[in-house]
């Protein structure tokens, strides 16, 4: 079951992500970034490479944007595709995560959509009865 859905946006891609907890919301948002961007042409599992991130923000929404921007940088700057994410430390203003994934390989991976940036435009992160919801716009 997917924990996100795309919504219409004029020129970019909108994603509504859900999670039972804030931590799960962030993990699901990271998964949404790569589901939107990359297709594994071979359909097989990922090689196991690990990277640690430390990200800060002024509040939960800023932390989410900075986290997704760091994950996007891992792809654009380091060619690292995040397959899964585990939160090691998580507060409303700081997180430490371990990413598991592999290096981009054009024989194995297809770029479906190029995400240029994760934006503050229309950003919403809120607690709801069933957990947490975030609306995020990706600049494509």
Short mmCIF file of N, CA, C and O in Angstrom, two decimals:
data_model
loop_
_atom_site.label_atom_id
_atom_site.label_comp_id
_atom_site.label_asym_id
_atom_site.label_seq_id
_atom_site.Cartn_x
_atom_site.Cartn_y
_atom_site.Cartn_z
N UNK A 1 0.84 -1.19 0.00
CA UNK A 1 0.00 0.00 0.00
C UNK A 1 0.88 1.24 0.00
O UNK A 1 1.80 1.38 0.79
N UNK A 2 0.58 2.14 -0.91
CA UNK A 2 1.36 3.36 -1.02
C UNK A 2 0.93 4.36 0.06
O UNK A 2 -0.24 4.48 0.39
N UNK A 3 1.91 5.06 0.58
CA UNK A 3 1.63 6.06 1.60
C UNK A 3 1.71 7.47 1.05
O UNK A 3 1.95 8.41 1.79
N UNK A 4 1.54 7.57 -0.25
CA UNK A 4 1.50 8.89 -0.87
C UNK A 4 0.64 8.81 -2.12
O UNK A 4 0.41 7.74 -2.65
N UNK A 5 0.18 9.99 -2.54
CA UNK A 5 -0.54 10.07 -3.80
C UNK A 5 -0.18 11.39 -4.45
O UNK A 5 0.10 12.39 -3.77
N UNK A 6 -0.18 11.37 -5.77
CA UNK A 6 0.13 12.58 -6.53
C UNK A 6 -1.14 13.40 -6.65
O UNK A 6 -2.25 12.85 -6.70
N UNK A 7 -0.99 14.73 -6.68
CA UNK A 7 -2.15 15.58 -6.97
C UNK A 7 -1.78 16.58 -8.04
O UNK A 7 -0.59 16.87 -8.26
N UNK A 8 -2.80 17.06 -8.74
CA UNK A 8 -2.58 17.98 -9.86
C UNK A 8 -1.96 19.28 -9.37
O UNK A 8 -2.38 19.84 -8.35
N UNK A 9 -0.99 19.74 -10.13
CA UNK A 9 -0.37 21.04 -9.88
C UNK A 9 -0.04 21.61 -11.26
O UNK A 9 0.33 20.87 -12.16
N UNK A 10 -0.14 22.91 -11.40
CA UNK A 10 -0.02 23.57 -12.71
C UNK A 10 1.17 23.07 -13.54
O UNK A 10 0.99 22.55 -14.61
N UNK A 11 2.37 23.26 -13.05
CA UNK A 11 3.55 22.90 -13.85
C UNK A 11 4.46 21.91 -13.15
O UNK A 11 5.37 21.38 -13.75
N UNK A 12 4.23 21.67 -11.89
CA UNK A 12 5.11 20.82 -11.11
C UNK A 12 4.37 19.56 -10.66
O UNK A 12 3.30 19.28 -11.14
N UNK A 13 4.95 18.83 -9.75
CA UNK A 13 4.31 17.61 -9.24
C UNK A 13 4.00 17.81 -7.75
O UNK A 13 4.89 18.17 -6.98
N UNK A 14 2.76 17.58 -7.39
CA UNK A 14 2.35 17.65 -6.00
C UNK A 14 2.21 16.25 -5.43
O UNK A 14 1.72 15.35 -6.10
N UNK A 15 2.67 16.10 -4.20
CA UNK A 15 2.60 14.80 -3.54
C UNK A 15 2.00 14.99 -2.15
O UNK A 15 2.45 15.86 -1.40
N UNK A 16 1.00 14.19 -1.84
CA UNK A 16 0.44 14.17 -0.49
C UNK A 16 0.91 12.88 0.17
O UNK A 16 0.62 11.79 -0.32
N UNK A 17 1.67 13.03 1.25
CA UNK A 17 2.28 11.88 1.93
C UNK A 17 1.61 11.72 3.29
O UNK A 17 1.30 12.71 3.96
N UNK A 18 1.42 10.46 3.71
CA UNK A 18 0.85 10.19 5.03
C UNK A 18 1.80 9.30 5.83
O UNK A 18 2.64 8.60 5.27
N UNK A 19 1.63 9.35 7.13
CA UNK A 19 2.38 8.47 8.03
C UNK A 19 1.67 8.43 9.37
O UNK A 19 1.03 9.40 9.77
N UNK A 20 1.77 7.31 10.06
CA UNK A 20 1.15 7.20 11.39
C UNK A 20 1.86 8.09 12.40
O UNK A 20 1.26 8.56 13.34
N UNK A 21 3.18 8.28 12.18
CA UNK A 21 3.98 9.14 13.05
C UNK A 21 4.74 10.13 12.17
O UNK A 21 4.82 9.95 10.95
N UNK A 22 5.32 11.15 12.79
CA UNK A 22 6.14 12.10 12.01
C UNK A 22 7.32 11.37 11.37
O UNK A 22 7.68 11.63 10.23
N UNK A 23 7.91 10.48 12.13
CA UNK A 23 9.06 9.72 11.62
C UNK A 23 8.66 8.94 10.36
O UNK A 23 9.36 8.97 9.35
N UNK A 24 7.54 8.26 10.43
CA UNK A 24 7.06 7.49 9.28
C UNK A 24 6.72 8.40 8.11
O UNK A 24 6.95 8.06 6.95
N UNK A 25 6.17 9.58 8.40
CA UNK A 25 5.87 10.56 7.36
C UNK A 25 7.14 10.91 6.58
O UNK A 25 7.14 10.94 5.35
N UNK A 26 8.23 11.16 7.27
CA UNK A 26 9.49 11.51 6.62
C UNK A 26 10.02 10.36 5.77
O UNK A 26 10.49 10.55 4.65
N UNK A 27 9.96 9.15 6.31
CA UNK A 27 10.43 7.97 5.56
C UNK A 27 9.59 7.79 4.30
O UNK A 27 10.13 7.55 3.21
N UNK A 28 8.28 7.94 4.41
CA UNK A 28 7.40 7.80 3.25
C UNK A 28 7.64 8.91 2.23
O UNK A 28 7.55 8.68 1.02
N UNK A 29 7.95 10.11 2.70
CA UNK A 29 8.24 11.22 1.77
C UNK A 29 9.53 10.94 0.99
O UNK A 29 9.60 11.21 -0.21
N UNK A 30 10.53 10.38 1.66
CA UNK A 30 11.78 10.03 0.96
C UNK A 30 11.49 8.97 -0.11
O UNK A 30 12.01 9.06 -1.23
N UNK A 31 10.64 8.01 0.21
CA UNK A 31 10.29 6.97 -0.76
C UNK A 31 9.56 7.59 -1.95
O UNK A 31 9.79 7.21 -3.10
N UNK A 32 8.69 8.56 -1.69
CA UNK A 32 7.94 9.20 -2.77
C UNK A 32 8.87 9.90 -3.75
O UNK A 32 8.65 9.85 -4.97
N UNK A 33 9.93 10.54 -3.25
CA UNK A 33 10.88 11.23 -4.13
C UNK A 33 11.43 10.26 -5.17
O UNK A 33 11.40 10.54 -6.37
N UNK A 34 11.88 9.10 -4.72
CA UNK A 34 12.50 8.17 -5.67
C UNK A 34 11.48 7.40 -6.48
O UNK A 34 11.77 7.03 -7.62
N UNK A 35 10.30 7.18 -5.97
CA UNK A 35 9.26 6.55 -6.80
C UNK A 35 8.87 7.47 -7.96
O UNK A 35 8.60 6.99 -9.05
N UNK A 36 8.84 8.77 -7.71
CA UNK A 36 8.52 9.72 -8.77
C UNK A 36 9.65 9.81 -9.78
O UNK A 36 9.42 9.88 -10.98
N UNK A 37 10.89 9.75 -9.31
CA UNK A 37 12.05 9.98 -10.19
C UNK A 37 12.57 8.76 -10.94
O UNK A 37 12.95 8.85 -12.09
N UNK A 38 12.65 7.62 -10.27
CA UNK A 38 13.44 6.49 -10.80
C UNK A 38 12.59 5.24 -11.00
O UNK A 38 11.76 4.91 -10.17
N UNK A 39 12.88 4.54 -12.08
CA UNK A 39 12.31 3.21 -12.30
C UNK A 39 13.47 2.23 -12.41
O UNK A 39 14.44 2.49 -13.12
N UNK A 40 13.36 1.15 -11.69
CA UNK A 40 14.37 0.10 -11.77
C UNK A 40 13.99 -0.79 -12.95
O UNK A 40 13.05 -1.56 -12.88
N UNK A 41 14.75 -0.66 -14.06
CA UNK A 41 14.41 -1.39 -15.29
C UNK A 41 14.52 -2.90 -15.12
O UNK A 41 13.90 -3.66 -15.83
N UNK A 42 15.37 -3.34 -14.21
CA UNK A 42 15.59 -4.77 -14.04
C UNK A 42 14.66 -5.36 -12.99
O UNK A 42 14.58 -6.57 -12.84
N UNK A 43 13.97 -4.50 -12.25
CA UNK A 43 13.01 -4.98 -11.27
C UNK A 43 13.61 -5.74 -10.10
O UNK A 43 12.91 -6.31 -9.30
N UNK A 44 14.92 -5.76 -10.01
CA UNK A 44 15.55 -6.50 -8.91
C UNK A 44 15.82 -5.58 -7.73
O UNK A 44 15.70 -4.36 -7.82
N UNK A 45 16.22 -6.16 -6.63
CA UNK A 45 16.52 -5.40 -5.43
C UNK A 45 17.74 -4.51 -5.60
O UNK A 45 18.47 -4.59 -6.59
N UNK A 46 17.95 -3.70 -4.61
CA UNK A 46 19.06 -2.75 -4.65
C UNK A 46 20.28 -3.31 -3.96
O UNK A 46 20.17 -4.10 -3.03
N UNK A 47 21.44 -2.88 -4.44
CA UNK A 47 22.68 -3.17 -3.75
C UNK A 47 22.64 -2.43 -2.41
O UNK A 47 21.94 -1.44 -2.27
N UNK A 48 23.37 -2.91 -1.47
CA UNK A 48 23.32 -2.31 -0.13
C UNK A 48 24.51 -1.39 0.12
O UNK A 48 25.59 -1.83 0.45
N UNK A 49 24.29 -0.12 -0.10
CA UNK A 49 25.25 0.89 0.29
C UNK A 49 24.56 1.74 1.35
O UNK A 49 23.34 1.91 1.32
N UNK A 50 25.34 2.28 2.27
CA UNK A 50 24.75 3.05 3.36
C UNK A 50 25.37 4.44 3.41
O UNK A 50 26.56 4.62 3.14
N UNK A 51 24.54 5.39 3.77
CA UNK A 51 24.98 6.76 4.00
C UNK A 51 24.23 7.32 5.19
O UNK A 51 23.06 7.02 5.38
N UNK A 52 24.93 8.14 5.96
CA UNK A 52 24.28 8.79 7.11
C UNK A 52 24.08 10.27 6.81
O UNK A 52 24.95 10.90 6.21
N UNK A 53 22.94 10.78 7.21
CA UNK A 53 22.61 12.19 7.05
C UNK A 53 22.31 12.80 8.39
O UNK A 53 21.73 12.16 9.26
N UNK A 54 22.65 14.06 8.53
CA UNK A 54 22.22 14.85 9.68
C UNK A 54 21.62 16.12 9.11
O UNK A 54 22.26 16.82 8.32
N UNK A 55 20.37 16.39 9.48
CA UNK A 55 19.64 17.52 8.92
C UNK A 55 18.98 18.30 10.06
O UNK A 55 18.50 17.70 11.01
N UNK A 56 18.95 19.62 9.91
CA UNK A 56 18.30 20.48 10.89
C UNK A 56 17.25 21.35 10.21
O UNK A 56 17.31 21.58 9.00
N UNK A 57 16.29 21.83 10.98
CA UNK A 57 15.26 22.73 10.47
C UNK A 57 14.72 23.57 11.61
O UNK A 57 14.91 23.23 12.77
N UNK A 58 14.05 24.66 11.27
CA UNK A 58 13.50 25.54 12.30
C UNK A 58 12.22 24.98 12.93
O UNK A 58 11.85 25.35 14.03
N UNK A 59 11.54 24.12 12.18
CA UNK A 59 10.33 23.43 12.67
C UNK A 59 10.15 22.17 11.84
O UNK A 59 11.00 21.84 11.00
N UNK A 60 9.06 21.45 12.05
CA UNK A 60 8.87 20.17 11.36
C UNK A 60 8.81 20.34 9.84
O UNK A 60 9.41 19.57 9.09
N UNK A 61 8.10 21.37 9.38
CA UNK A 61 7.97 21.58 7.93
C UNK A 61 9.33 21.91 7.31
O UNK A 61 9.69 21.36 6.26
N UNK A 62 10.08 22.79 7.95
CA UNK A 62 11.42 23.14 7.45
C UNK A 62 12.34 21.93 7.49
O UNK A 62 13.12 21.71 6.56
N UNK A 63 12.23 21.13 8.53
CA UNK A 63 13.04 19.91 8.63
C UNK A 63 12.71 18.94 7.49
O UNK A 63 13.62 18.35 6.89
N UNK A 64 11.43 18.80 7.17
CA UNK A 64 11.03 17.91 6.07
C UNK A 64 11.62 18.39 4.75
O UNK A 64 12.18 17.60 3.99
N UNK A 65 11.50 19.68 4.47
CA UNK A 65 12.04 20.21 3.20
C UNK A 65 13.56 20.01 3.15
O UNK A 65 14.10 19.55 2.15
N UNK A 66 14.25 20.34 4.24
CA UNK A 66 15.71 20.18 4.25
C UNK A 66 16.12 18.72 4.10
O UNK A 66 17.11 18.41 3.43
N UNK A 67 15.36 17.82 4.71
CA UNK A 67 15.63 16.38 4.58
C UNK A 67 15.47 15.93 3.13
O UNK A 67 16.35 15.27 2.56
N UNK A 68 14.36 16.31 2.50
CA UNK A 68 14.13 15.90 1.11
C UNK A 68 15.14 16.55 0.17
O UNK A 68 15.58 15.93 -0.81
N UNK A 69 15.52 17.78 0.45
CA UNK A 69 16.55 18.43 -0.37
C UNK A 69 17.89 17.70 -0.24
O UNK A 69 18.62 17.56 -1.21
N UNK A 70 18.21 17.25 0.95
CA UNK A 70 19.47 16.50 1.14
C UNK A 70 19.43 15.17 0.39
O UNK A 70 20.41 14.76 -0.23
N UNK A 71 18.29 14.50 0.43
CA UNK A 71 18.14 13.25 -0.31
C UNK A 71 18.25 13.49 -1.81
O UNK A 71 18.89 12.73 -2.53
N UNK A 72 17.64 14.58 -2.26
CA UNK A 72 17.72 14.93 -3.68
C UNK A 72 19.17 15.25 -4.06
O UNK A 72 19.65 14.87 -5.12
N UNK A 73 19.90 15.94 -3.15
CA UNK A 73 21.32 16.22 -3.41
C UNK A 73 22.12 14.91 -3.50
O UNK A 73 23.01 14.78 -4.33
N UNK A 74 21.78 13.95 -2.66
CA UNK A 74 22.49 12.66 -2.71
C UNK A 74 22.37 12.06 -4.11
O UNK A 74 23.31 11.43 -4.59
N UNK A 75 21.24 12.27 -4.76
CA UNK A 75 21.08 11.76 -6.13
C UNK A 75 21.78 12.67 -7.14
O UNK A 75 22.59 12.22 -7.94
N UNK A 76 21.46 13.96 -7.12
CA UNK A 76 22.00 14.88 -8.13
C UNK A 76 23.51 15.08 -8.01
O UNK A 76 24.20 15.21 -9.02
N UNK A 77 24.02 15.14 -6.80
CA UNK A 77 25.44 15.39 -6.61
C UNK A 77 26.29 14.15 -6.46
O UNK A 77 27.46 14.14 -6.85
N UNK A 78 25.70 13.09 -5.92
CA UNK A 78 26.47 11.88 -5.61
C UNK A 78 26.00 10.65 -6.39
O UNK A 78 26.57 9.57 -6.25
N UNK A 79 24.91 10.79 -7.16
CA UNK A 79 24.33 9.68 -7.94
C UNK A 79 23.89 8.52 -7.06
O UNK A 79 23.95 7.36 -7.46
N UNK A 80 23.46 8.83 -5.84
CA UNK A 80 23.03 7.81 -4.90
C UNK A 80 21.51 7.74 -4.87
O UNK A 80 20.83 8.73 -4.61
N UNK A 81 20.98 6.55 -5.11
CA UNK A 81 19.54 6.32 -5.08
C UNK A 81 19.17 5.73 -3.73
O UNK A 81 19.67 4.67 -3.36
N UNK A 82 18.31 6.40 -3.02
CA UNK A 82 17.88 5.92 -1.72
C UNK A 82 16.76 4.89 -1.90
O UNK A 82 15.73 5.18 -2.49
N UNK A 83 16.99 3.69 -1.40
CA UNK A 83 15.98 2.64 -1.46
C UNK A 83 15.17 2.56 -0.19
O UNK A 83 13.97 2.29 -0.21
N UNK A 84 15.84 2.80 0.92
CA UNK A 84 15.14 2.81 2.21
C UNK A 84 15.84 3.77 3.15
O UNK A 84 16.99 4.16 2.92
N UNK A 85 15.13 4.13 4.19
CA UNK A 85 15.63 5.14 5.12
C UNK A 85 15.24 4.73 6.54
O UNK A 85 14.10 4.35 6.78
N UNK A 86 16.20 4.80 7.44
CA UNK A 86 15.92 4.52 8.85
C UNK A 86 16.31 5.73 9.67
O UNK A 86 17.42 6.25 9.53
N UNK A 87 15.40 6.18 10.51
CA UNK A 87 15.68 7.33 11.36
C UNK A 87 16.44 6.86 12.60
O UNK A 87 15.96 5.98 13.32
N UNK A 88 17.59 7.43 12.81
CA UNK A 88 18.41 7.08 13.98
C UNK A 88 18.07 8.00 15.14
O UNK A 88 17.96 7.57 16.28
N UNK A 89 17.91 9.28 14.83
CA UNK A 89 17.52 10.28 15.82
C UNK A 89 16.48 11.16 15.16
O UNK A 89 16.60 11.50 13.99
N UNK A 90 15.45 11.54 15.91
CA UNK A 90 14.39 12.33 15.29
C UNK A 90 13.73 13.24 16.32
O UNK A 90 13.17 12.77 17.29
N UNK A 91 13.85 14.55 16.11
CA UNK A 91 13.11 15.53 16.91
C UNK A 91 12.42 16.45 15.91
O UNK A 91 12.58 16.30 14.70
N UNK A 92 11.69 17.44 16.40
CA UNK A 92 10.99 18.35 15.48
C UNK A 92 11.93 19.32 14.78
O UNK A 92 11.54 19.99 13.83
N UNK A 93 13.20 19.40 15.22
CA UNK A 93 14.15 20.33 14.60
C UNK A 93 15.44 19.69 14.12
O UNK A 93 16.31 20.36 13.57
N UNK A 94 15.58 18.39 14.32
CA UNK A 94 16.82 17.72 13.90
C UNK A 94 16.56 16.24 13.67
O UNK A 94 15.77 15.63 14.39
N UNK A 95 17.25 15.69 12.70
CA UNK A 95 17.18 14.25 12.49
C UNK A 95 18.53 13.73 12.03
O UNK A 95 19.33 14.46 11.46
N UNK A 96 18.73 12.45 12.31
CA UNK A 96 19.86 11.71 11.76
C UNK A 96 19.26 10.46 11.15
O UNK A 96 18.46 9.77 11.80
N UNK A 97 19.63 10.19 9.92
CA UNK A 97 19.05 9.05 9.20
C UNK A 97 20.15 8.24 8.54
O UNK A 97 21.20 8.78 8.18
N UNK A 98 19.88 6.96 8.40
CA UNK A 98 20.75 6.11 7.60
C UNK A 98 19.99 5.72 6.35
O UNK A 98 18.90 5.14 6.42
N UNK A 99 20.59 6.06 5.21
CA UNK A 99 20.00 5.73 3.92
C UNK A 99 20.64 4.44 3.42
O UNK A 99 21.85 4.25 3.55
N UNK A 100 19.82 3.59 2.83
CA UNK A 100 20.33 2.38 2.19
C UNK A 100 19.89 2.45 0.73
O UNK A 100 18.74 2.76 0.44
N UNK A 101 20.83 2.15 -0.16
CA UNK A 101 20.50 2.23 -1.58
C UNK A 101 21.67 1.81 -2.44
O UNK A 101 22.47 0.97 -2.03
N UNK A 102 21.79 2.44 -3.60
CA UNK A 102 22.85 2.08 -4.53
C UNK A 102 23.14 3.24 -5.45
O UNK A 102 22.37 4.20 -5.53
N UNK A 103 24.25 3.13 -6.18
CA UNK A 103 24.63 4.15 -7.14
C UNK A 103 23.77 4.03 -8.40
O UNK A 103 23.40 2.92 -8.81
N UNK A 104 23.49 5.17 -9.01
CA UNK A 104 22.73 5.18 -10.26
C UNK A 104 23.51 4.46 -11.34
O UNK A 104 24.71 4.65 -11.50
N UNK A 105 22.83 3.61 -12.10
CA UNK A 105 23.43 2.88 -13.21
C UNK A 105 22.42 2.94 -14.35
O UNK A 105 21.33 2.39 -14.24
N UNK A 106 22.78 3.62 -15.45
CA UNK A 106 21.80 3.81 -16.53
C UNK A 106 21.40 2.52 -17.24
O UNK A 106 20.44 2.51 -17.99
N UNK A 107 22.13 1.44 -16.99
CA UNK A 107 21.71 0.14 -17.54
C UNK A 107 20.60 -0.47 -16.68
O UNK A 107 19.82 -1.29 -17.15
N UNK A 108 20.55 -0.06 -15.43
CA UNK A 108 19.58 -0.63 -14.50
C UNK A 108 18.44 0.33 -14.17
O UNK A 108 17.32 -0.09 -13.91
N UNK A 109 18.75 1.65 -14.20
CA UNK A 109 17.77 2.64 -13.76
C UNK A 109 17.34 3.56 -14.90
O UNK A 109 18.14 3.90 -15.75
N UNK A 110 16.09 3.94 -14.86
CA UNK A 110 15.53 4.89 -15.81
C UNK A 110 15.02 6.10 -15.03
O UNK A 110 14.31 5.93 -14.04
N UNK A 111 15.42 7.30 -15.47
CA UNK A 111 14.90 8.50 -14.84
C UNK A 111 13.54 8.79 -15.46
O UNK A 111 13.44 9.13 -16.63
N UNK A 112 12.48 8.63 -14.67
CA UNK A 112 11.11 8.86 -15.15
C UNK A 112 10.80 10.34 -15.18
O UNK A 112 10.23 10.86 -16.12
N UNK A 113 11.14 11.02 -14.09
CA UNK A 113 10.87 12.44 -13.95
C UNK A 113 12.05 13.08 -13.23
O UNK A 113 12.46 12.58 -12.18
N UNK A 114 12.57 14.14 -13.79
CA UNK A 114 13.67 14.83 -13.13
C UNK A 114 13.12 15.86 -12.14
O UNK A 114 12.44 16.80 -12.55
N UNK A 115 13.38 15.67 -10.88
CA UNK A 115 12.98 16.64 -9.87
C UNK A 115 14.13 17.62 -9.71
O UNK A 115 15.23 17.23 -9.35
N UNK A 116 13.85 18.90 -9.98
CA UNK A 116 14.89 19.93 -9.87
C UNK A 116 15.04 20.41 -8.44
O UNK A 116 16.14 20.74 -8.00
N UNK A 117 13.91 20.49 -7.71
CA UNK A 117 13.97 21.02 -6.36
C UNK A 117 12.73 20.60 -5.57
O UNK A 117 11.68 20.31 -6.13
N UNK A 118 12.89 20.59 -4.26
CA UNK A 118 11.77 20.42 -3.33
C UNK A 118 11.46 21.82 -2.82
O UNK A 118 12.35 22.51 -2.32
N UNK A 119 10.22 22.26 -2.96
CA UNK A 119 9.91 23.67 -2.70
C UNK A 119 9.06 23.88 -1.45
O UNK A 119 8.41 22.96 -0.96
N UNK A 120 9.06 25.12 -0.99
CA UNK A 120 8.18 25.52 0.12
C UNK A 120 6.80 25.90 -0.41
O UNK A 120 5.87 26.08 0.38
N UNK A 121 6.66 26.03 -1.72
CA UNK A 121 5.39 26.43 -2.31
C UNK A 121 4.28 25.46 -1.93
O UNK A 121 4.37 24.26 -2.21
N UNK A 122 3.24 25.96 -1.30
CA UNK A 122 2.09 25.12 -0.95
C UNK A 122 2.39 24.08 0.12
O UNK A 122 1.56 23.20 0.35
N UNK A 123 3.53 24.18 0.76
CA UNK A 123 3.91 23.18 1.77
C UNK A 123 2.94 23.18 2.94
O UNK A 123 2.57 24.23 3.47
N UNK A 124 2.55 21.99 3.33
CA UNK A 124 1.69 21.84 4.51
C UNK A 124 2.09 20.55 5.22
O UNK A 124 2.19 19.50 4.60
N UNK A 125 2.37 20.63 6.50
CA UNK A 125 2.64 19.46 7.33
C UNK A 125 1.74 19.59 8.54
O UNK A 125 1.82 20.58 9.27
N UNK A 126 0.87 18.60 8.75
CA UNK A 126 -0.06 18.71 9.87
C UNK A 126 -0.39 17.36 10.49
O UNK A 126 -0.35 16.34 9.81
N UNK A 127 -0.74 17.44 11.76
CA UNK A 127 -1.20 16.25 12.47
C UNK A 127 -2.69 16.13 12.22
O UNK A 127 -3.42 17.12 12.32
N UNK A 128 -3.11 14.92 11.88
CA UNK A 128 -4.52 14.64 11.66
C UNK A 128 -4.91 13.47 12.57
O UNK A 128 -4.06 12.89 13.25
N UNK A 129 -6.18 13.13 12.54
CA UNK A 129 -6.67 12.07 13.42
C UNK A 129 -5.91 10.75 13.23
O UNK A 129 -5.58 10.07 14.20
N UNK A 130 -5.59 10.41 11.97
CA UNK A 130 -4.94 9.12 11.68
C UNK A 130 -3.41 9.19 11.73
O UNK A 130 -2.75 8.19 11.48
N UNK A 131 -2.85 10.36 12.01
CA UNK A 131 -1.38 10.46 12.03
C UNK A 131 -0.91 11.81 11.53
O UNK A 131 -1.30 12.84 12.06
N UNK A 132 -0.09 11.77 10.46
CA UNK A 132 0.47 12.99 9.90
C UNK A 132 0.29 13.02 8.39
O UNK A 132 0.31 11.96 7.74
N UNK A 133 0.11 14.22 7.84
CA UNK A 133 -0.03 14.43 6.40
C UNK A 133 0.84 15.59 5.98
O UNK A 133 0.93 16.60 6.69
N UNK A 134 1.49 15.44 4.84
CA UNK A 134 2.28 16.54 4.26
C UNK A 134 1.91 16.70 2.80
O UNK A 134 1.70 15.70 2.10
N UNK A 135 1.80 17.94 2.36
CA UNK A 135 1.63 18.24 0.95
C UNK A 135 2.89 18.95 0.51
O UNK A 135 3.28 19.97 1.10
N UNK A 136 3.53 18.39 -0.52
CA UNK A 136 4.84 18.87 -0.97
C UNK A 136 4.79 19.06 -2.48
O UNK A 136 4.21 18.24 -3.19
N UNK A 137 5.42 20.13 -2.95
CA UNK A 137 5.51 20.38 -4.39
C UNK A 137 6.96 20.16 -4.83
O UNK A 137 7.89 20.74 -4.25
N UNK A 138 7.13 19.32 -5.86
CA UNK A 138 8.44 19.10 -6.47
C UNK A 138 8.51 19.93 -7.75
O UNK A 138 7.65 19.81 -8.63
N UNK A 139 9.55 20.75 -7.85
CA UNK A 139 9.80 21.52 -9.07
C UNK A 139 10.42 20.59 -10.10
O UNK A 139 11.46 19.99 -9.85
N UNK A 140 9.75 20.44 -11.25
CA UNK A 140 10.26 19.53 -12.30
C UNK A 140 10.62 20.28 -13.56
O UNK A 140 10.26 21.41 -13.75
#
